[in-house]
Coordinates of C-alpha atoms and ligand atoms in Angstrom, one line a residue:
M725 CA 0.0 0.0 0.0
K726 CA 1.3 3.4 -1.0
L727 CA 1.1 6.7 0.9
E728 CA -0.9 8.2 -2.1
E729 CA -3.5 5.5 -1.6
L730 CA -4.5 6.8 1.9
N731 CA -7.9 8.3 1.9
H732 CA -7.3 10.3 5.1
R733 CA -5.7 13.6 4.1
E734 CA -4.7 14.7 7.6
L735 CA -3.1 11.3 8.3
E736 CA -1.2 11.5 5.0
R737 CA 0.0 15.1 5.8
W738 CA 1.1 14.1 9.3
I739 CA 3.1 11.1 8.0
R740 CA 4.8 13.3 5.4
E741 CA 5.6 15.9 8.1
M742 CA 7.2 13.3 10.5
A743 CA 9.1 11.5 7.7
A744 CA 10.6 14.8 6.6
L745 CA 11.6 15.7 10.2
C746 CA 13.3 12.4 10.6
A747 CA 14.6 12.3 7.0
A748 CA 13.3 8.8 6.5
S749 CA 14.3 7.4 3.2
E750 CA 11.3 5.2 2.8
I751 CA 7.7 5.0 4.1
I752 CA 6.1 1.6 4.6
I753 CA 2.5 1.2 5.5
V754 CA 1.8 -1.9 7.6
D755 CA -1.3 -3.5 6.0
G756 CA -1.6 -6.5 8.4
S757 CA -1.1 -9.1 5.7
E758 CA 0.7 -12.3 6.3
E759 CA 2.7 -11.7 3.1
Q760 CA 4.0 -8.3 4.3
R761 CA 4.7 -9.6 7.8
K762 CA 7.0 -12.3 6.4
K763 CA 8.9 -9.7 4.4
L764 CA 9.3 -7.5 7.5
I765 CA 10.6 -10.5 9.5
E766 CA 13.2 -11.2 6.8
R767 CA 14.3 -7.6 7.0
A768 CA 14.5 -7.8 10.8
L769 CA 16.6 -10.9 10.6
Q770 CA 18.9 -9.3 8.1
N771 CA 19.5 -6.2 10.2
E772 CA 19.7 -8.3 13.4
E773 CA 16.8 -6.8 15.1
L774 CA 15.5 -10.4 15.4
I775 CA 17.2 -13.7 15.7
K776 CA 15.4 -16.8 14.4
L777 CA 14.6 -19.5 17.0
D778 CA 14.5 -23.2 16.3
Q779 CA 11.4 -23.3 14.2
D780 CA 10.6 -26.9 15.0
K781 CA 10.5 -26.3 18.7
Y782 CA 9.2 -22.7 18.5
P783 CA 7.2 -22.2 15.2
N784 CA 7.1 -18.6 14.2
C785 CA 9.1 -17.4 17.2
Y786 CA 11.9 -14.9 17.3
Y787 CA 14.4 -13.5 19.8
H788 CA 15.2 -9.9 20.4
R789 CA 17.7 -8.2 22.6
S790 CA 17.2 -4.6 23.7
S791 CA 20.2 -2.5 24.6
P792 CA 21.5 -2.9 28.2
T793 CA 20.4 0.7 29.1
D794 CA 16.9 0.1 27.6
V795 CA 15.3 -2.7 29.5
A796 CA 12.2 -1.2 31.3
R797 CA 9.9 1.7 31.4
T798 CA 11.7 4.9 32.4
E799 CA 9.3 6.8 34.5
H800 CA 11.6 9.7 35.2
L801 CA 11.8 10.4 31.5
T802 CA 8.0 10.2 31.0
F803 CA 6.0 13.4 30.9
I804 CA 2.5 14.7 30.7
C805 CA 2.6 17.8 28.5
T806 CA -0.5 19.9 29.3
P807 CA -0.9 23.7 28.9
N808 CA -0.9 24.1 32.7
E809 CA 1.2 22.1 35.2
D810 CA -1.8 21.7 37.4
Q811 CA -3.5 19.6 34.7
A812 CA -0.7 17.0 35.1
G813 CA -1.1 17.1 38.9
P814 CA 1.2 16.3 41.8
T815 CA 2.3 12.8 40.7
N816 CA 3.3 13.3 37.1
N817 CA 6.3 14.8 35.5
W818 CA 5.2 17.8 33.6
M819 CA 6.7 19.7 30.7
S820 CA 5.1 22.5 28.7
P821 CA 4.0 21.3 25.2
K822 CA 6.1 23.9 23.5
I823 CA 9.3 22.9 25.2
A824 CA 8.5 19.2 25.0
Y825 CA 7.9 19.3 21.2
E826 CA 11.1 21.4 20.8
K827 CA 13.3 19.0 22.8
A828 CA 12.0 15.9 21.1
R829 CA 12.1 17.5 17.6
A830 CA 15.8 18.1 18.1
I831 CA 16.3 14.4 18.9
F832 CA 14.0 13.1 16.1
E833 CA 15.7 15.4 13.5
D834 CA 17.5 13.4 10.8
S835 CA 17.3 10.3 13.1
M836 CA 16.0 8.0 10.3
R837 CA 18.3 9.1 7.5
G838 CA 18.9 6.2 5.1
R839 CA 16.3 4.0 6.9
A840 CA 12.6 3.2 6.6
M841 CA 9.8 4.7 8.7
Y842 CA 6.9 2.3 9.2
V843 CA 3.3 3.3 9.6
I844 CA 1.2 1.1 11.9
P845 CA -2.6 1.8 11.9
F846 CA -4.0 0.0 14.9
S847 CA -7.2 -0.4 16.9
M848 CA -7.3 -0.6 20.7
G849 CA -10.3 -2.8 21.2
P850 CA -12.2 -4.9 18.6
I851 CA -12.1 -3.2 15.1
G852 CA -15.2 -1.1 14.6
S853 CA -16.5 -1.4 18.2
P854 CA -17.9 1.9 19.5
R855 CA -15.7 1.3 22.5
S856 CA -12.5 1.1 20.6
K857 CA -9.9 3.9 19.8
I858 CA -7.7 4.1 16.8
G859 CA -4.0 5.0 16.8
V860 CA -1.3 5.3 14.2
E861 CA 2.2 4.6 15.2
L862 CA 5.2 5.8 13.2
T863 CA 8.4 4.0 14.0
D864 CA 11.8 3.1 12.7
S865 CA 11.9 -0.1 14.7
L866 CA 10.9 -3.4 13.1
Y867 CA 10.8 -5.0 16.6
V868 CA 8.1 -2.4 17.4
V869 CA 6.2 -3.1 14.2
L870 CA 6.2 -6.9 14.7
S871 CA 5.3 -6.6 18.4
M872 CA 2.4 -4.2 17.6
L873 CA 1.2 -6.8 15.1
I874 CA 0.9 -9.2 18.0
M875 CA -0.3 -6.7 20.7
T876 CA -2.9 -4.9 18.7
R877 CA -5.3 -5.3 15.9
A878 CA -3.3 -3.6 13.2
G879 CA -3.5 -3.1 9.4
K880 CA -5.6 -2.0 6.5
E881 CA -9.0 -2.8 8.1
V882 CA -8.3 -0.2 10.7
L883 CA -7.7 2.4 8.0
D884 CA -11.1 1.4 6.5
V885 CA -12.8 2.2 9.9
L886 CA -10.8 5.5 10.2
G887 CA -12.4 6.6 6.8
I888 CA -11.5 10.0 5.4
D889 CA -11.6 12.1 8.6
G890 CA -11.7 9.8 11.6
E891 CA -10.0 10.7 14.8
F892 CA -6.8 8.9 15.8
T893 CA -4.0 9.2 18.3
R894 CA -0.8 10.3 16.7
C895 CA 1.9 8.0 18.0
M896 CA 5.4 9.1 16.9
H897 CA 8.2 6.8 17.9
G898 CA 11.9 6.7 17.0
L899 CA 14.9 4.8 18.3
A900 CA 17.3 7.7 17.7
E901 CA 20.5 6.9 19.6
R902 CA 18.8 4.8 22.3
D903 CA 20.7 7.0 24.7
P904 CA 18.9 7.5 28.1
K905 CA 20.2 11.1 28.0
K906 CA 18.3 11.6 24.7
R907 CA 15.2 9.7 25.7
L908 CA 11.7 11.3 26.2
I909 CA 8.3 9.7 26.5
L910 CA 5.9 12.6 26.0
H911 CA 2.1 12.7 26.1
F912 CA 0.0 15.6 24.8
P913 CA -3.6 14.8 25.8
Q914 CA -4.9 18.0 24.3
D915 CA -3.5 17.1 20.9
N916 CA -4.3 13.4 21.2
T917 CA -0.6 12.9 20.5
I918 CA 2.3 10.8 21.9
W919 CA 6.0 11.4 21.0
S920 CA 8.5 8.8 22.2
V921 CA 12.1 8.9 21.3
G922 CA 15.3 7.1 22.4
S923 CA 13.9 3.8 23.7
G924 CA 12.9 0.6 21.9
Y925 CA 11.4 -1.5 24.7
G926 CA 8.0 -2.2 26.2
G927 CA 5.7 0.5 27.4
N928 CA 8.2 3.1 26.2
A929 CA 7.9 2.0 22.6
L930 CA 4.8 -0.1 22.0
L931 CA 2.7 3.1 22.1
G932 CA -0.7 1.5 22.0
K933 CA -0.1 0.0 25.5
K934 CA 0.7 2.3 28.4
C935 CA 0.9 5.6 26.5
L936 CA -2.3 5.4 24.5
A937 CA -4.5 2.8 26.3
L938 CA -3.8 4.2 29.7
R939 CA -2.3 7.8 29.8
I940 CA -4.1 9.3 26.8
A941 CA -7.2 7.1 27.2
S942 CA -7.6 7.9 30.9
H943 CA -7.8 11.6 29.9
Q944 CA -10.4 10.7 27.3
A945 CA -12.3 8.4 29.7
R946 CA -12.8 11.2 32.2
Q947 CA -14.3 13.4 29.5
E948 CA -16.5 10.6 28.1
N949 CA -17.4 9.0 31.5
W950 CA -15.6 5.7 31.4
L951 CA -12.4 4.3 33.0
A952 CA -9.1 3.3 31.4
E953 CA -7.4 1.0 33.9
H954 CA -4.3 -1.1 34.5
M955 CA -6.4 -4.2 35.0
L956 CA -6.7 -7.9 34.0
I957 CA -10.2 -9.1 33.1
M958 CA -11.2 -12.7 33.7
G959 CA -14.3 -14.9 33.9
I960 CA -14.8 -17.5 36.7
G961 CA -17.1 -20.4 35.8
D962 CA -18.7 -22.0 38.9
P963 CA -20.4 -25.3 39.7
D964 CA -23.8 -23.7 39.1
G965 CA -22.8 -23.0 35.5
N966 CA -22.6 -19.2 36.0
T967 CA -19.6 -17.2 34.8
T968 CA -18.7 -14.2 36.9
F969 CA -16.4 -11.7 35.3
I970 CA -14.1 -9.6 37.5
T971 CA -11.2 -7.2 36.9
G972 CA -8.0 -6.8 38.9
A973 CA -5.5 -4.0 39.3
F974 CA -2.1 -4.9 40.6
P975 CA 1.0 -2.9 39.9
S976 CA 3.6 -4.0 37.3
A977 CA 5.0 -7.5 37.8
C978 CA 2.6 -8.2 40.7
G979 CA 0.6 -11.1 39.2
K980 CA -2.0 -9.9 36.6
T981 CA -1.0 -12.2 33.8
N982 CA -0.7 -15.1 36.2
L983 CA -4.1 -14.6 37.8
A984 CA -5.8 -13.9 34.4
M985 CA -4.9 -17.4 33.1
L986 CA -4.9 -19.4 36.4
I987 CA -5.4 -23.1 36.2
P988 CA -7.6 -24.4 39.1
P989 CA -6.0 -26.9 41.5
E990 CA -6.8 -30.5 40.5
Q991 CA -9.8 -31.1 42.8
F992 CA -11.6 -28.0 41.5
K993 CA -10.9 -28.6 37.8
K994 CA -14.1 -30.4 37.0
K995 CA -16.4 -27.7 38.5
W996 CA -14.5 -24.5 38.2
S997 CA -13.1 -22.9 35.1
I998 CA -11.2 -19.7 34.3
W999 CA -11.6 -17.6 31.1
T1000 CA -9.0 -15.0 30.2
M1001 CA -10.2 -11.7 28.7
G1002 CA -7.1 -9.7 29.2
D1003 CA -4.0 -9.5 31.4
D1004 CA -2.9 -5.9 31.6
I1005 CA -5.4 -3.2 30.5
G1006 CA -9.2 -2.9 31.0
W1007 CA -11.5 -0.2 29.6
L1008 CA -14.6 0.0 31.8
F1009 CA -17.9 1.4 30.6
P1010 CA -21.3 2.0 32.3
E1011 CA -23.8 0.3 30.2
T1012 CA -27.6 1.0 29.9
N1013 CA -28.5 -2.0 32.1
G1014 CA -26.9 -0.2 35.0
W1015 CA -23.8 -2.5 35.2
L1016 CA -20.2 -1.9 34.5
W1017 CA -18.8 -3.6 31.4
A1018 CA -15.2 -4.1 30.3
I1019 CA -13.2 -4.7 27.2
N1020 CA -9.6 -5.5 26.8
P1021 CA -8.2 -3.0 24.3
E1022 CA -5.2 -5.3 23.6
N1023 CA -4.9 -8.3 21.4
G1024 CA -1.7 -9.9 22.9
M1025 CA 0.3 -10.2 26.0
F1026 CA 3.6 -8.7 27.0
G1027 CA 4.3 -11.0 29.9
V1028 CA 7.2 -11.3 32.4
A1029 CA 9.3 -14.3 31.5
P1030 CA 11.2 -15.1 34.7
G1031 CA 9.1 -17.2 37.0
T1032 CA 6.9 -18.5 34.2
N1033 CA 7.0 -22.3 34.0
H1034 CA 4.8 -25.4 33.6
Q1035 CA 4.1 -25.4 37.3
S1036 CA 3.3 -21.7 37.9
N1037 CA 1.6 -20.9 34.6
P1038 CA 0.9 -23.8 32.2
N1039 CA -1.5 -21.6 30.1
A1040 CA 1.3 -19.0 29.5
M1041 CA 3.6 -21.8 28.5
K1042 CA 1.1 -23.0 25.9
T1043 CA 0.5 -19.5 24.8
I1044 CA 4.2 -18.9 24.0
E1045 CA 4.7 -22.2 22.1
S1046 CA 4.4 -20.4 18.8
D1047 CA 4.0 -16.9 17.2
T1048 CA 6.0 -15.3 20.1
I1049 CA 8.8 -12.8 20.4
F1050 CA 11.1 -13.3 23.4
T1051 CA 13.1 -10.3 24.6
N1052 CA 16.2 -10.3 26.9
V1053 CA 16.1 -13.9 27.9
V1054 CA 18.9 -16.5 27.6
L1055 CA 19.6 -17.9 24.1
N1056 CA 21.6 -20.9 23.1
S1057 CA 23.3 -22.0 19.9
D1058 CA 20.4 -24.3 18.9
G1059 CA 18.0 -21.4 19.0
H1060 CA 16.4 -22.3 22.3
V1061 CA 15.5 -19.8 25.0
W1062 CA 15.6 -20.1 28.8
W1063 CA 15.0 -17.9 31.8
E1064 CA 15.2 -18.2 35.6
E1065 CA 12.8 -20.8 37.1
L1066 CA 12.0 -22.2 33.7
D1067 CA 11.5 -25.9 34.2
D1068 CA 13.6 -26.8 31.1
E1069 CA 17.2 -27.8 31.0
P1070 CA 19.3 -24.7 31.4
P1071 CA 21.6 -24.3 28.4
T1072 CA 25.2 -25.2 28.6
D1073 CA 26.3 -23.0 25.8
G1074 CA 24.0 -20.0 26.4
V1075 CA 24.4 -16.3 26.0
N1076 CA 22.7 -14.0 28.5
W1077 CA 20.3 -11.1 27.9
Q1078 CA 23.3 -9.0 27.1
G1079 CA 24.7 -11.4 24.5
L1080 CA 27.6 -12.5 26.8
P1081 CA 28.6 -16.2 27.5
W1082 CA 26.6 -17.5 30.4
Y1083 CA 26.0 -20.7 32.4
L1084 CA 23.7 -21.5 35.3
G1085 CA 25.3 -20.7 38.6
M1086 CA 27.7 -18.1 37.1
K1087 CA 28.9 -15.6 39.7
D1088 CA 30.3 -12.1 39.5
A1089 CA 33.6 -10.9 41.2
K1090 CA 31.7 -10.4 44.5
G1091 CA 30.3 -13.9 44.4
N1092 CA 26.7 -12.9 43.5
I1093 CA 24.8 -15.1 41.1
I1094 CA 24.5 -13.5 37.6
N1095 CA 21.0 -14.0 36.1
G1096 CA 20.8 -15.2 32.5
A1097 CA 17.6 -13.4 31.7
H1098 CA 16.9 -9.8 32.7
P1099 CA 14.4 -9.7 35.5
N1100 CA 12.1 -7.6 33.2
S1101 CA 12.6 -9.9 30.2
R1102 CA 9.4 -10.6 28.5
F1103 CA 7.4 -12.6 25.9
T1104 CA 5.1 -11.0 23.3
A1105 CA 2.4 -13.5 22.4
P1106 CA -1.1 -13.3 20.7
I1107 CA -4.0 -13.8 23.1
K1108 CA -5.5 -16.2 20.6
N1109 CA -2.9 -18.7 21.6
C1110 CA -4.0 -18.8 25.2
P1111 CA -5.9 -22.0 26.0
S1112 CA -8.1 -20.3 28.6
K1113 CA -8.9 -17.4 26.2
S1114 CA -12.5 -16.3 26.6
Q1115 CA -14.7 -16.4 23.5
R1116 CA -15.8 -12.9 24.3
T1117 CA -12.5 -11.1 23.6
D1118 CA -13.9 -9.7 20.4
W1119 CA -17.3 -8.8 21.7
P1120 CA -17.7 -5.1 21.0
N1121 CA -19.1 -4.3 24.5
G1122 CA -17.0 -6.9 26.4
V1123 CA -18.3 -8.5 29.6
Q1124 CA -20.4 -7.5 32.6
I1125 CA -18.2 -7.0 35.7
S1126 CA -19.3 -8.1 39.2
A1127 CA -16.1 -7.4 41.2
I1128 CA -12.9 -5.3 41.1
L1129 CA -9.8 -6.6 42.9
F1130 CA -6.9 -4.4 44.0
G1131 CA -3.7 -5.7 45.4
G1132 CA 0.0 -5.3 45.6
R1133 CA 3.1 -7.0 46.8
R1134 CA 3.2 -6.5 50.6
N1135 CA 5.4 -8.7 52.8
T1136 CA 3.5 -7.6 55.8
L1137 CA 0.3 -5.8 56.8
A1138 CA -2.2 -6.6 54.1
P1139 CA -4.2 -9.9 54.7
L1140 CA -4.9 -12.4 51.9
V1141 CA -8.3 -10.9 51.1
Y1142 CA -10.8 -8.4 52.4
E1143 CA -13.8 -6.7 51.0
A1144 CA -14.6 -3.0 51.0
R1145 CA -17.7 -1.8 52.9
D1146 CA -19.0 0.1 49.9
W1147 CA -17.8 1.9 46.7
E1148 CA -16.4 5.0 48.5
H1149 CA -14.5 2.8 51.0
G1150 CA -13.3 0.7 48.0
V1151 CA -12.0 3.8 46.2
Y1152 CA -10.1 4.7 49.5
I1153 CA -8.6 1.2 49.6
A1154 CA -7.5 1.5 46.0
T1155 CA -6.1 5.0 46.6
T1156 CA -3.9 3.8 49.4
M1157 CA -2.8 0.5 48.0
S1158 CA 0.9 0.0 48.0
S1159 CA 3.5 -2.4 46.7
E1160 CA 7.2 -3.1 46.6
V1161 CA 8.7 -1.7 43.4
T1162 CA 9.7 -4.4 40.8
A1163 CA 12.0 -4.7 37.9
A1164 CA 9.3 -3.4 35.5
Q1165 CA 10.4 0.0 36.7
E1166 CA 14.0 1.1 36.2
R1167 CA 14.3 2.8 39.5
G1168 CA 13.5 2.3 43.2
Q1169 CA 13.3 -1.5 43.2
G1170 CA 12.3 -3.0 46.6
E1171 CA 10.9 0.1 48.2
V1172 CA 7.2 0.2 49.2
R1173 CA 5.4 2.8 47.2
Y1174 CA 1.8 3.9 47.2
D1175 CA 0.3 3.2 43.9
P1176 CA -3.4 4.3 43.6
M1177 CA -5.3 1.8 41.5
A1178 CA -1.9 0.5 40.2
M1179 CA -2.1 3.6 38.0
L1180 CA 0.4 6.0 39.5
P1181 CA 2.7 5.9 36.5
F1182 CA -0.2 5.8 34.0
I1183 CA -2.8 8.4 35.0
G1184 CA -2.7 11.0 32.1
Y1185 CA -4.0 13.9 34.2
N1186 CA -4.3 15.3 37.7
I1187 CA -4.6 12.4 40.2
N1188 CA -7.1 14.3 42.3
D1189 CA -9.4 14.7 39.3
Y1190 CA -8.9 11.0 38.6
L1191 CA -10.0 10.1 42.2
S1192 CA -13.0 12.4 42.0
H1193 CA -13.9 10.7 38.7
W1194 CA -13.7 7.3 40.3
L1195 CA -15.9 8.4 43.3
R1196 CA -18.5 9.9 41.1
F1197 CA -18.4 7.1 38.5
G1198 CA -19.4 4.3 41.0
K1199 CA -22.0 6.3 42.7
R1200 CA -23.8 6.8 39.3
L1201 CA -23.8 3.0 38.6
K1202 CA -27.0 1.3 39.5
H1203 CA -25.1 -2.0 40.1
P1204 CA -21.5 -1.0 41.1
P1205 CA -19.1 -4.0 41.3
R1206 CA -18.0 -5.0 44.7
I1207 CA -14.4 -4.0 45.6
F1208 CA -11.8 -6.4 47.2
H1209 CA -8.2 -6.1 48.3
V1210 CA -5.9 -9.1 47.9
N1211 CA -2.3 -9.8 48.8
W1212 CA -0.6 -13.1 47.6
F1213 CA 2.7 -11.9 48.9
R1214 CA 2.6 -11.8 52.7
K1215 CA 5.6 -13.5 54.3
G1216 CA 6.1 -15.4 57.5
E1217 CA 8.9 -14.9 60.1
N1218 CA 11.1 -17.2 58.0
G1219 CA 10.8 -14.9 55.0
Q1220 CA 8.8 -17.5 53.0
Y1221 CA 5.5 -16.7 51.3
L1222 CA 2.6 -17.7 53.6
W1223 CA 0.3 -18.4 50.7
P1224 CA 1.1 -20.8 47.8
G1225 CA -0.4 -18.4 45.2
Y1226 CA -0.8 -19.1 41.5
G1227 CA -3.5 -21.8 40.9
D1228 CA -4.4 -21.8 44.6
N1229 CA -5.6 -18.2 44.3
L1230 CA -8.7 -19.8 42.9
R1231 CA -9.7 -20.5 46.5
V1232 CA -9.8 -16.8 47.1
L1233 CA -11.8 -16.2 43.9
Q1234 CA -14.3 -18.8 45.0
W1235 CA -15.0 -16.7 48.1
I1236 CA -15.3 -13.5 46.1
V1237 CA -17.7 -15.2 43.6
K1238 CA -19.9 -16.3 46.6
R1239 CA -19.8 -12.9 48.1
V1240 CA -20.8 -11.3 44.8
H1241 CA -23.8 -13.6 44.6
G1242 CA -24.8 -13.2 48.2
Q1243 CA -24.1 -16.8 49.0
V1244 CA -21.8 -16.4 52.0
A1245 CA -21.5 -14.2 55.1
A1246 CA -18.3 -12.5 56.3
I1247 CA -16.6 -11.2 59.4
E1248 CA -16.6 -7.4 59.8
T1249 CA -13.2 -6.1 60.8
P1250 CA -11.8 -2.6 61.1
I1251 CA -10.4 -2.7 57.6
G1252 CA -13.3 -4.4 55.9
F1253 CA -15.0 -7.8 55.5
M1254 CA -13.0 -11.0 55.7
P1255 CA -13.8 -14.7 55.2
R1256 CA -15.0 -16.8 58.0
P1257 CA -12.4 -19.6 58.3
E1258 CA -14.9 -22.2 57.3
D1259 CA -15.8 -20.4 54.1
L1260 CA -12.4 -20.6 52.5
D1261 CA -11.8 -24.0 50.9
L1262 CA -8.3 -25.0 51.9
A1263 CA -8.7 -28.8 51.3
G1264 CA -5.4 -30.3 50.0
L1265 CA -3.3 -27.3 51.1
N1266 CA -0.5 -27.7 53.6
I1267 CA -1.3 -24.6 55.7
G1268 CA -1.3 -24.8 59.5
E1269 CA -3.5 -22.8 61.8
K1270 CA -0.6 -20.6 62.7
E1271 CA 0.1 -19.6 59.1
L1272 CA -3.6 -19.0 58.4
N1273 CA -3.8 -16.7 61.4
L1274 CA -0.8 -14.8 60.1
L1275 CA -2.3 -14.6 56.6
F1276 CA -5.4 -12.9 58.0
R1277 CA -3.9 -11.0 60.9
V1278 CA -4.8 -7.3 61.3
D1279 CA -2.2 -6.0 63.6
K1280 CA -3.1 -2.8 65.4
D1281 CA 0.5 -1.6 65.8
E1282 CA 1.3 -2.3 62.1
W1283 CA -1.8 -0.5 61.0
M1284 CA -1.1 2.5 63.2
I1285 CA 2.3 2.9 61.4
E1286 CA 0.7 2.3 58.1
L1287 CA -2.0 5.0 58.8
E1288 CA 0.8 7.5 59.4
L1289 CA 2.5 6.6 56.1
R1290 CA -0.8 6.9 54.3
E1291 CA -1.4 10.2 55.8
K1292 CA 1.9 11.5 54.5
F1293 CA 1.1 10.1 51.1
L1294 CA -2.3 11.7 51.0
E1295 CA -0.8 15.0 52.1
K1296 CA 1.5 14.9 49.1
L1297 CA -1.5 14.8 46.9
G1298 CA -2.3 18.3 48.1
M1299 CA -5.3 20.4 48.8
T1300 CA -7.5 19.1 46.0
L1301 CA -7.6 15.6 47.3
P1302 CA -11.3 14.6 47.3
V1303 CA -12.8 15.1 50.7
S1304 CA -14.4 11.6 50.7
I1305 CA -11.0 10.0 50.5
Y1306 CA -9.8 11.8 53.6
K1307 CA -13.1 11.1 55.3
Q1308 CA -12.6 7.4 54.7
H1309 CA -9.1 7.6 56.0
L1310 CA -10.3 9.1 59.3
L1311 CA -13.0 6.5 59.6
L1312 CA -10.5 3.8 59.2
K1313 CA -8.2 5.4 61.8
E1314 CA -11.1 5.6 64.2
R1315 CA -11.9 1.9 63.8
I1316 CA -8.2 0.9 64.1
E1317 CA -7.8 3.0 67.3
K1318 CA -10.7 1.3 68.9
M1319 CA -9.1 -2.2 68.3
Ligands
LIG740 P1 3.1 -6.5 34.2 O1 3.0 -7.2 32.9 O2 4.4 -5.8 34.5 O3 2.0 -5.5 34.4 O4 3.0 -7.6 35.3 P2 1.8 -8.6 35.9 O5 1.0 -7.9 36.9 O6 1.1 -9.2 34.8 O7 2.6 -9.7 36.7 P3 2.9 -11.3 36.3 O8 1.6 -12.1 36.3 O9 3.7 -11.3 35.1 O10 3.8 -11.7 37.6 C1 5.0 -11.1 37.9 C2 5.8 -12.0 38.8 O11 5.0 -12.3 40.0 C3 6.2 -13.3 38.2 O12 7.5 -13.5 38.6 C4 5.3 -14.3 38.8 O13 5.9 -15.6 38.9 C5 5.0 -13.7 40.2 N1 3.7 -14.1 40.7 C6 2.5 -14.0 40.1 N2 1.5 -14.5 40.8 C7 2.0 -14.9 42.0 C8 1.4 -15.5 43.1 O14 0.2 -15.7 43.3 N3 2.3 -15.7 44.2 C9 3.6 -15.5 44.1 N4 4.4 -15.7 45.1 N5 4.2 -14.9 43.0 C10 3.4 -14.6 41.9
LIG741 C1 4.1 -2.9 33.1 O1 5.2 -2.4 33.5 O2 3.0 -2.7 33.8 C2 4.0 -3.7 31.9 C3 5.2 -3.7 31.0 O3 3.0 -4.2 31.6 S1 5.3 -2.3 30.0 O4 4.6 -2.6 28.7 O5 6.7 -2.0 29.8 O6 4.7 -1.2 30.6
LIG742 MN1 1.4 -3.8 33.2

């Protein structure tokens, strides 16, 4: 397809403008055809953006290595560029649009000389659905093109929906020098535009994902009365034959992908089933029947590799058997891949994520183990490969949601599960949720950080306006979903996880499903409603009474310290924090003090 064949004049003008800025020597429109995809793969193999894996063992799978200084989202280089700083709020980095465009323009200038610029028209959400949004990404990275073909619905069909004057998000991306000093991830909500330069990895570069489907979309969602959230979406089929759909927001690398494709423990398999709708992003809409409905705007998964194996996540292992791009994992000379905790033979002649010779157990000069795969190494795989995929992933309005889960990685404090008293209390729980920072963020690993709705790095506008929007949104719903908090990561005195997690998380979901359908009572505690011990099915688990008590313990001293930390966090949000959030905080404090 040629540029002249585009029917959308503004799109054509913008492409020419950007190609001129970058001095691209060629413009290639990605049409989504298999024929073109094969050609692009050949190109990527030639210029070494991709390495071919053993095609017998991994059909249609490829390997990619990003540069050692480009392995995770860089939040300190990510900006919301609104006319006023106040519109970006107290939690975002802000830059004025004028300065932002100038700075990025200087880096983009001439950066594609002698090379091709690819044009990727993509739909976030089923093509043609009234809930979907269209973006067009321009990029000089074939890795980005081939990943976007997995992660989104991309190609000519999207142009057909766009028509001659349809609205789209302008997503400008370039690798430039891949130098962190010349890297900027810029969002212009008022212009429906994203400019990302200097990074080729993950949420920095696959612009449909965090940049469009969360930062830009959250801004649009507030104006159009919906929610764009960092959430998995899943269905839980119960013995009565009902499927209950829920969403769950956990911060990066805190278990969304794993929960979304959970396999029930053996004794529950006959009666309980799990259906995967999405593993990272949910768009939530109030529908005319008074319920909340959700679609997954994505079409693939960008999942964390380390820790994924046939025990922890058999569905993910099936999903990545074909049609997958692996990034920053271990590679051996037979074209096989490996990562930490994979239950496959570790390679004897492998190279690590940096391309250096590596063997299992290798140590650095200080005697520390050297990992073969980067902790944020990932697989990019189509959702259609997932054995637990829901049949409804392409439904234009998605699925009806009965519960929302919030959770993080807390070694202490937070019990396995508790339920909010009502919507407002639930929004407070979500606002004050916290987690230990993981390798998905470049900086601050290990420290506990408050991460409202797991959206702190992804809210495209002022967080206080976002919280007000949440509060109002639920109150307007005739059937608001129930809100729960979960924590799979609480540890005992010996530093071991108290809860087995993974497939056994179904036991918690069972309780949640029963709560949603009014089938089970609960214990009221100062922090919310918790399961009665007899209502949690722990058959077959090796958990003693002591561990169980620890899992559900609400410790007054611990919570008093937590309340102080929360207060400091809420103070940081400033004077425009919605009053209801602070009111809920004081109510909780009162209840804890009475303990
Ligand atoms: P992003 O893609 O970064 O948004 O991450 P995610 O939320 O989808 O996290 P993912 O499911 O990929 O899990 C991240 C890490 O947490 C992996 O190393 C998992 O093995 C681990 N994990 C997931 N679920 C559990 C659980 O129930 N218990 C324990 N202990 N670890 C878990
Ligand atoms: C996350 O960090 O939440 C991810 C990975 O899902 S990235 O696409 O890099 O944002
Ligand atoms: Mn994520």
